[in-house]
Amino acid sequence: MATNLIKQTDFDAIIIGGGACGLMTAVQAGFLGKRTLILEKNDKVGAKILISGGGRCNYTNLYSSAQQFISANEHFCKSAFAQWTVDDTISFFETYGIEGQEKTLGQLFPTTNKARDVVEVFTGLCRDLGQEIKCDVTVKNIDKSGDDFIVTYEIGEKEYQLQTPKVVIASGGLPIQKIGATDFGLRMARKFDLNLTETAPALVPLTITGKDQPWYEQLSGSSIFCRVWNDRISFEENILFTHWGLSGPAILQISSYWRPGEFIYIDLLPNENIADLIQQEKEANGKKMLLAYLASLYTRKFAEALSDKLPVEKNLASLTKTDLENISALIHEFKVKPAGDKGYDKAEVMRGGVSTDELSSKTLEVKKVPGLYYGGECVDVTGWLGGYNFQWAWACGFVIAQSL
C-alpha cells in the first residue's frame, strides 16, 4: 500500500475517535479558537450515542459525582468533574436546543427522546466552528517525531500520514465491536509504555450454566424489582431473567463490581419482610396456599418456579418456624454464583484501561508523553449505568480542550 508523504497539518490537534469525548473535545477546542481534525472509524460519528438509552440517549445523570465511578484511583475524576459539572452539561445542551427530562434515578434524556438530536448538536457545532471530521478512517499508528506526532491512517486503499503537535485518543473501549470498537487506544498505550489497569466487560449481563440454567431459562422474560448486592455495594432496580442467566439494570450495575468465582445476593422483596407479611396474611386467611400467596406478590410464573425451593403446597397456617426461616432466606438472600458474563459485545462499557497514574488529572495529558491525551472510556474511570459515563466523556472533552 502506497503511503503519501508526511504532511504537516495546520490543526492544533488530531482527535482519534468521534464519540462523546472526541466530539466534545473538538467543540470545546473550537470555542477557544483552536482547530481540530476528528478521525472516525465508522461512516458517521456518535455511534454509541445513537444506541444509548434505547436510541433516546441518557446524556447525563443529575446525581453524578465521583462516588458513581470505579477506578484504581477513586479521586482521579474529581478534577474533571469540578471543571465540567452536570449543570454545565445541562446548560450546554439547553443552549443548543436540547431540553432534558428526568427518567429513572436521575437519568436525563432529551425531551424529543431522539439520540440523533444529541449527535446533531456536535456535528452542527463542528461545522460552524470549522472543526473537520473524516469518517471511514482506520488509524493505524501514532509515532513520536521530535515535539510532534505522526498519525498514520487509511481511507479505502490509501494510506496517509499527518504531522501534528497534539493527539487526543478518544477511541473508546472494547465494547461493542459491531459499532466499531477496537483495542486501538490500549495498543497505543502499550506502545508508549503506559501502564494499564486490567480491563474487563462492565455493565454486562451475567450468565448461569450447568444444573441451574434450566431454572433461569423457565423464567426468561420475567422482570422483578430487587436489591442486588455483594460485599462491595448494593443496587435497587429491576432484574431480568433470561434463558442464559440474569440481566436488567440491577444486574448490569452489580456486574461492574463482580469478579469471576464470586457470589451475588438478591433480595426478591426489598423494603418488606416476607415472614411478617405471611404472618399478617395467615391471620386473615390461614387456609391460603403458599403458592397462591406468592403469586399475589409476584407473577404466577415466578411463584411456580419457586415450587422446587419452597413448600408451596402448604397453606399458610401449616408453615413451621423452619419453613418461614427457609422462605425468608430464599426471598431475602437469594444466592447466585454466575458462571461468567456475556462479554464485550453485550457490555455497555469497559472497566479498566489506561492507568490514571499515567495522566494529569487536571488536563488528561500523558505525563511522560507531552502532547498526547487520553479521554473517555479508554481511561480507568468507569461509571454506573444511567448517563454517568456520558458525563465523564463530556468532562474529559472539556478538560482536554483547555490544554490543546
Short mmCIF file of C-alpha atoms in Angstrom, two decimals, residues 4-5 18 40-41 107 128 135 137 142-143 145 148 258 287 304-305 350:
data_model
loop_
_atom_site.label_atom_id
_atom_site.label_comp_id
_atom_site.label_asym_id
_atom_site.label_seq_id
_atom_site.Cartn_x
_atom_site.Cartn_y
_atom_site.Cartn_z
CA ASN A 4 1.52 9.58 0.87
CA LEU A 5 4.36 11.77 2.08
CA GLY A 18 -15.73 10.69 17.02
CA GLU A 40 -13.58 8.33 12.94
CA LYS A 41 -13.61 4.64 12.02
CA GLN A 107 -31.23 9.91 34.15
CA ASP A 128 -19.91 26.12 12.39
CA CYS A 135 -15.22 9.24 8.65
CA VAL A 137 -10.89 6.22 8.56
CA ILE A 142 0.91 7.08 16.17
CA ASP A 143 4.63 7.82 16.29
CA SER A 145 8.65 12.75 15.94
CA ASP A 148 5.26 16.38 17.16
CA TRP A 258 -18.38 -8.65 40.39
CA LYS A 287 -56.10 -21.63 54.51
CA GLU A 304 -44.43 -21.71 40.41
CA ALA A 305 -40.70 -21.53 39.69
CA MET A 350 -15.20 -1.43 29.56
#
